[in-house]
Coordinates of C-alpha atoms and ligand atoms in Angstrom, one line a residue:
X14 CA -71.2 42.9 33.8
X15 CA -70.4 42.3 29.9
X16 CA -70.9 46.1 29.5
X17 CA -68.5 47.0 32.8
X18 CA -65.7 44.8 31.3
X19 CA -65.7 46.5 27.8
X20 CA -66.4 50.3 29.5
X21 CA -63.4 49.4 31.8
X22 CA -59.7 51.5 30.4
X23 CA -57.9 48.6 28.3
X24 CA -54.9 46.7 30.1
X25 CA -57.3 46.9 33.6
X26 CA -57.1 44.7 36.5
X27 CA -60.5 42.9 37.2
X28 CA -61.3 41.1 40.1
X29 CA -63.6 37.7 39.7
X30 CA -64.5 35.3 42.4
X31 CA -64.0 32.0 40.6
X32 CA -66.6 30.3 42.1
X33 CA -68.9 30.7 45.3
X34 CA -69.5 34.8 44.7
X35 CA -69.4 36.5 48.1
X36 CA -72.0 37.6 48.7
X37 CA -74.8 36.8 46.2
X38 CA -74.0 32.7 45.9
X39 CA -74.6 33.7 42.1
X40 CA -72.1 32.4 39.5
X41 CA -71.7 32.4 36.2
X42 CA -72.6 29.5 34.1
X43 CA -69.9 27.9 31.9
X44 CA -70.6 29.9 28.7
X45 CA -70.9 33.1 30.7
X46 CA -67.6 32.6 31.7
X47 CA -66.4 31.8 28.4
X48 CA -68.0 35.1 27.2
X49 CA -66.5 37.0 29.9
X50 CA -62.9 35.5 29.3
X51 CA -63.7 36.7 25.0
X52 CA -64.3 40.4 26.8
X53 CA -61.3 40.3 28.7
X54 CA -58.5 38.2 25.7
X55 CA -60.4 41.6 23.4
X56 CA -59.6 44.1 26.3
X57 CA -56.0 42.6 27.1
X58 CA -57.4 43.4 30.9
X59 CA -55.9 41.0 33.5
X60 CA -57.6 38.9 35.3
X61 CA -57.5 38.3 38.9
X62 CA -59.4 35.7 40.5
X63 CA -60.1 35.1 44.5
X64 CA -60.4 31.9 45.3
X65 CA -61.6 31.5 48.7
X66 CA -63.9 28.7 48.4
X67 CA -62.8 25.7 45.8
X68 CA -64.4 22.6 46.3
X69 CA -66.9 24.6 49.0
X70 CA -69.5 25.6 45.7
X71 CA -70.0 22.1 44.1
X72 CA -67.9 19.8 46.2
X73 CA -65.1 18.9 43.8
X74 CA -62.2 21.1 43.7
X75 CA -61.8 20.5 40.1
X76 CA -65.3 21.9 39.3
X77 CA -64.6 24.7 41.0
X78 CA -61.4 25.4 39.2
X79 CA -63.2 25.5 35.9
X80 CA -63.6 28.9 35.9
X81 CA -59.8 29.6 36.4
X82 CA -59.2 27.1 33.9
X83 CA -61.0 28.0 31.2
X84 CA -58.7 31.5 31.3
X85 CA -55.8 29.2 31.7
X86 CA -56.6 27.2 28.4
X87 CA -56.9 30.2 26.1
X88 CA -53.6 31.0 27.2
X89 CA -54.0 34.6 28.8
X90 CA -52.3 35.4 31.7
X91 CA -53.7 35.5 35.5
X92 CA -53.3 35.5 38.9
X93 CA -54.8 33.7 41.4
X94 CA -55.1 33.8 45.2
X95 CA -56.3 31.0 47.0
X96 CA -57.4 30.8 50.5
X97 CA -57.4 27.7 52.5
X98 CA -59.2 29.7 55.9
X99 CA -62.3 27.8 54.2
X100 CA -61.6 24.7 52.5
X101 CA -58.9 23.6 55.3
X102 CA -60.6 25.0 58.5
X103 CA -57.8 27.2 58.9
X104 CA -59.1 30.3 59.7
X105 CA -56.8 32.1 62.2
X106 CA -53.7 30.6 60.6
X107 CA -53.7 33.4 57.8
X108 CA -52.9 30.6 54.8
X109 CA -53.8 30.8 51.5
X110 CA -51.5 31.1 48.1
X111 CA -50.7 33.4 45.2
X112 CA -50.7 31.7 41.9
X113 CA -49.3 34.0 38.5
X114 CA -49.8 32.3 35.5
X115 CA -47.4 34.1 32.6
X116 CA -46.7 33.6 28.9
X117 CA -43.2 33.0 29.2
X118 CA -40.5 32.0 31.8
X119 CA -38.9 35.1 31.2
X120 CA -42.0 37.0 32.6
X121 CA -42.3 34.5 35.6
X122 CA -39.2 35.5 36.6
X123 CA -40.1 39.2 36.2
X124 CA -43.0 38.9 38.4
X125 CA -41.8 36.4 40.9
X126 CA -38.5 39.4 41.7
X127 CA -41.6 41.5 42.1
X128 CA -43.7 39.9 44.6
X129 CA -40.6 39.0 46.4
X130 CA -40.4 42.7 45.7
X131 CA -43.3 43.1 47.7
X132 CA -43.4 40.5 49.8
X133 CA -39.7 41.3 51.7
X134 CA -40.6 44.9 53.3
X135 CA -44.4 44.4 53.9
X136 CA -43.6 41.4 56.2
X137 CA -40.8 39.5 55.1
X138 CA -42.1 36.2 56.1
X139 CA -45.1 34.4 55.9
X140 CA -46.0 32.3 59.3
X141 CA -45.3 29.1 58.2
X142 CA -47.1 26.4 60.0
X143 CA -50.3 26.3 58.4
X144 CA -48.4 26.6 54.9
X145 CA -46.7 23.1 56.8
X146 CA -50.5 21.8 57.4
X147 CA -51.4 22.6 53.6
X148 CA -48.4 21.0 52.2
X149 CA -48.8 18.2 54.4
X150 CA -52.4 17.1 53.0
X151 CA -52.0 18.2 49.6
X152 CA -48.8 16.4 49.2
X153 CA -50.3 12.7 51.1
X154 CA -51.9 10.8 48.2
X155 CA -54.5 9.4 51.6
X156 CA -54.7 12.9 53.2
X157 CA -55.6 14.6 49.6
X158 CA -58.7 11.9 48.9
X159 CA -59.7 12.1 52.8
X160 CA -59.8 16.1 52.0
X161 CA -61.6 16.0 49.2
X162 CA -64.2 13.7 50.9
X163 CA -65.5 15.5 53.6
X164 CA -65.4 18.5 51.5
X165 CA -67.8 17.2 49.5
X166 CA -69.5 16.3 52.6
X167 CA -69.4 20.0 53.6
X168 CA -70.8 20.7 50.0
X169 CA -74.1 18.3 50.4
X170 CA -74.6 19.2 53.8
X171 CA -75.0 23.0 52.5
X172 CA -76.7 21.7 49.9
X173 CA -79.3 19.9 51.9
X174 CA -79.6 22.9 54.0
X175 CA -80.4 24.9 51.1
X176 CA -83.2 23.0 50.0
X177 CA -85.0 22.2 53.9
X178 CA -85.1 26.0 54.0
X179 CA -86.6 26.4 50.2
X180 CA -89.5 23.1 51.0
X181 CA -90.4 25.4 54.6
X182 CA -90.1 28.4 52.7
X183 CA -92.4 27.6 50.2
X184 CA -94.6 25.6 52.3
X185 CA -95.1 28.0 54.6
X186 CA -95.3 31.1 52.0
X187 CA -99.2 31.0 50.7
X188 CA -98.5 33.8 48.4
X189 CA -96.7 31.7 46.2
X190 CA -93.5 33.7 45.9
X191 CA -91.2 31.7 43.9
X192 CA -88.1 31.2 46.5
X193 CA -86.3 28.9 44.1
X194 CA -83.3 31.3 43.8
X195 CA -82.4 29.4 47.4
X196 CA -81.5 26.5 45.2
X197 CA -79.5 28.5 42.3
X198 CA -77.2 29.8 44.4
X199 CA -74.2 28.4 45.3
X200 CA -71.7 28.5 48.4
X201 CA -71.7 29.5 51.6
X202 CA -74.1 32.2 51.0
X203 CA -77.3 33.4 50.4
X204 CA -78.7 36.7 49.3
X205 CA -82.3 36.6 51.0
X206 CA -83.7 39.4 49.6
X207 CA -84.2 40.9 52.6
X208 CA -83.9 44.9 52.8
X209 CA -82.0 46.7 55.4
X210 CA -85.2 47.1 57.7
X211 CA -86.3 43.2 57.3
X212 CA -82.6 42.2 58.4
X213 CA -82.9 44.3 61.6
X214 CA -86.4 42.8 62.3
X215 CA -84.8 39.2 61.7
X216 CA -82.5 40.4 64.7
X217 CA -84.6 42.1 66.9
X218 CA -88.0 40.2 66.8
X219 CA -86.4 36.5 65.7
X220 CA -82.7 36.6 67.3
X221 CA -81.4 36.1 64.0
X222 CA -77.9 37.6 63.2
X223 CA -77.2 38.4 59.9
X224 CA -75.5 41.3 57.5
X225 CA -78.2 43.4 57.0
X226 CA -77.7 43.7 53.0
X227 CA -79.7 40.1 53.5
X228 CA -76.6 38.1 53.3
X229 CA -77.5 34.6 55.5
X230 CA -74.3 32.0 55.9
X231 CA -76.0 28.6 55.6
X232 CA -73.2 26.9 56.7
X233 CA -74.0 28.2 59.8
X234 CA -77.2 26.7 59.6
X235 CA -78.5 23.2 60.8
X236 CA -81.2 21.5 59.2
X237 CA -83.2 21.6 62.6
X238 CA -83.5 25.6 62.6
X239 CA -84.6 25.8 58.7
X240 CA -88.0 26.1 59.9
X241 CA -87.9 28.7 62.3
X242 CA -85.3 30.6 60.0
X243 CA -88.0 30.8 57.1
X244 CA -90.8 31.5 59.8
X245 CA -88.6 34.6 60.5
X246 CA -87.9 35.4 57.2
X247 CA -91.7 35.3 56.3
X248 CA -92.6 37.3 59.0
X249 CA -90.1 40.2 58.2
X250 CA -90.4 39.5 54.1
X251 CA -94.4 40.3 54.4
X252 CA -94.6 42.4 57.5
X253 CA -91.8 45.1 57.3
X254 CA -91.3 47.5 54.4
Ligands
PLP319 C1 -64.2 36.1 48.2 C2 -63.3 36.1 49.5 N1 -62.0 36.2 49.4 C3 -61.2 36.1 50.5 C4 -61.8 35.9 51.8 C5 -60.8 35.9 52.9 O1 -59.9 34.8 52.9 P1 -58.8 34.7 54.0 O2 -59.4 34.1 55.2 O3 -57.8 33.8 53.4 O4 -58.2 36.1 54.3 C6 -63.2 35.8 51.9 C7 -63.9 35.5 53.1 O5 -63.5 35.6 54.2 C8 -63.9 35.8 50.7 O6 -65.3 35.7 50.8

């Protein structure tokens, strides 16, 4: 990735997921970041991060703004949309938010008349009552603390998923694969492993529906179907090339 940022044309855009990478689950550690933010301040490239899952990866929205952060306190300058279809259940109410950071307020005002820019013939304006919603719990002192409960609630719950499926996996795997990667990952997601033909037999012999790059949401899993899910995975892992 290192070696991708430096090959990339100096002044580029680059595209991070700031925490909860869709769809591998894999993020860089702290000191990864830090080296990809030196790659990026040496390339003057700008990054732009998509946020669609803070506080779904560790279960504090302020660990999973660390990333971000850690751009934001070297000074460079960023933008950042945020999506709240996750974190706020609000799916079908197309809400999220575009966040520029700039050097200077003359360049925020440059790049707000852009967006506005933008924003006025592509549709004018944005539907506004899940914007309301948002507002409404991020600005309630009661409603922010209740949010940021249950998602950490959310968090553990995927968290215990994660590691019901790695105990069956592992119990029931006598080859001794290590399936510990289950645990590393973080998020909504997990990259099985599973090959294109493995992910059709997961749907076609175990009723299991699932992209077939291997990609498994486990916060659509309960902890009840763990074991059947890694019986499946088993079965297709070992038994179909
Ligand atoms: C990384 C990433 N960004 C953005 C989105 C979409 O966000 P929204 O529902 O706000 O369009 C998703 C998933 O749906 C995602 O995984």
């Amino acid at each position: 990735m290192l070696e991708d940022i430096k090959a990339a044309q100096d002044g580029s855009f680059l595209l991070l997921h700031g925490c909860a990478h869709n769809p591998t689950g894999i993020d860089p550690t702290p000191e990864q970041w830090s080296k990809i933010a030196d790659v990026i301040e040496e390339k003057n490239h700008i990054p732009f991060f998509d946020v669609a899952y803070q506080g779904f990866a560790s279960g504090s929205l302020d660990e999973d703004a660390s990333s971000v952060r850690t751009f934001v306190d070297r000074g460079l300058e960023l933008f950042v949309a945020q999506s709240y279809s996750k974190n706020l259940g609000l799916y079908s109410e197309r809400i999220g938010a575009i966040n520029v950071v700039c050097s200077s307020p003359d360049a925020a005002t440059r790049v707000k008349s852009q967006l506005k820019r933008i924003a006025r013939p592509m549709y004018s304006n944005p539907p506004v009552h899940g914007a309301r919603i948002v507002a409404n719990v991020v600005g309630d002192p009661s409603l922010f603390d209740e949010w940021k409960q249950e998602m950490e609630l959310m968090a553990g719950r995927i968290k215990n998923v994660r590691q019901r499926l790695f105990d069956n996996l592992s119990d029931k795997d006598k080859s001794g694969k290590d399936w510990s990667f289950i645990l590393t990952q973080i998020g909504m997601f997990s990259y099985t492993g599973l090959n294109n033909a493995q992910s059709n037999n997961m749907t076609n012999k175990w009723h299991v529906y699932m992209t077939k790059d291997g990609r498994i949401s486990l916060a659509g899993l309960s902890l009840a179907k763990c074991e059947y899910l890694a019986e499946a995975i088993i079965d297709s892992f070992y038994n179909v090339i």
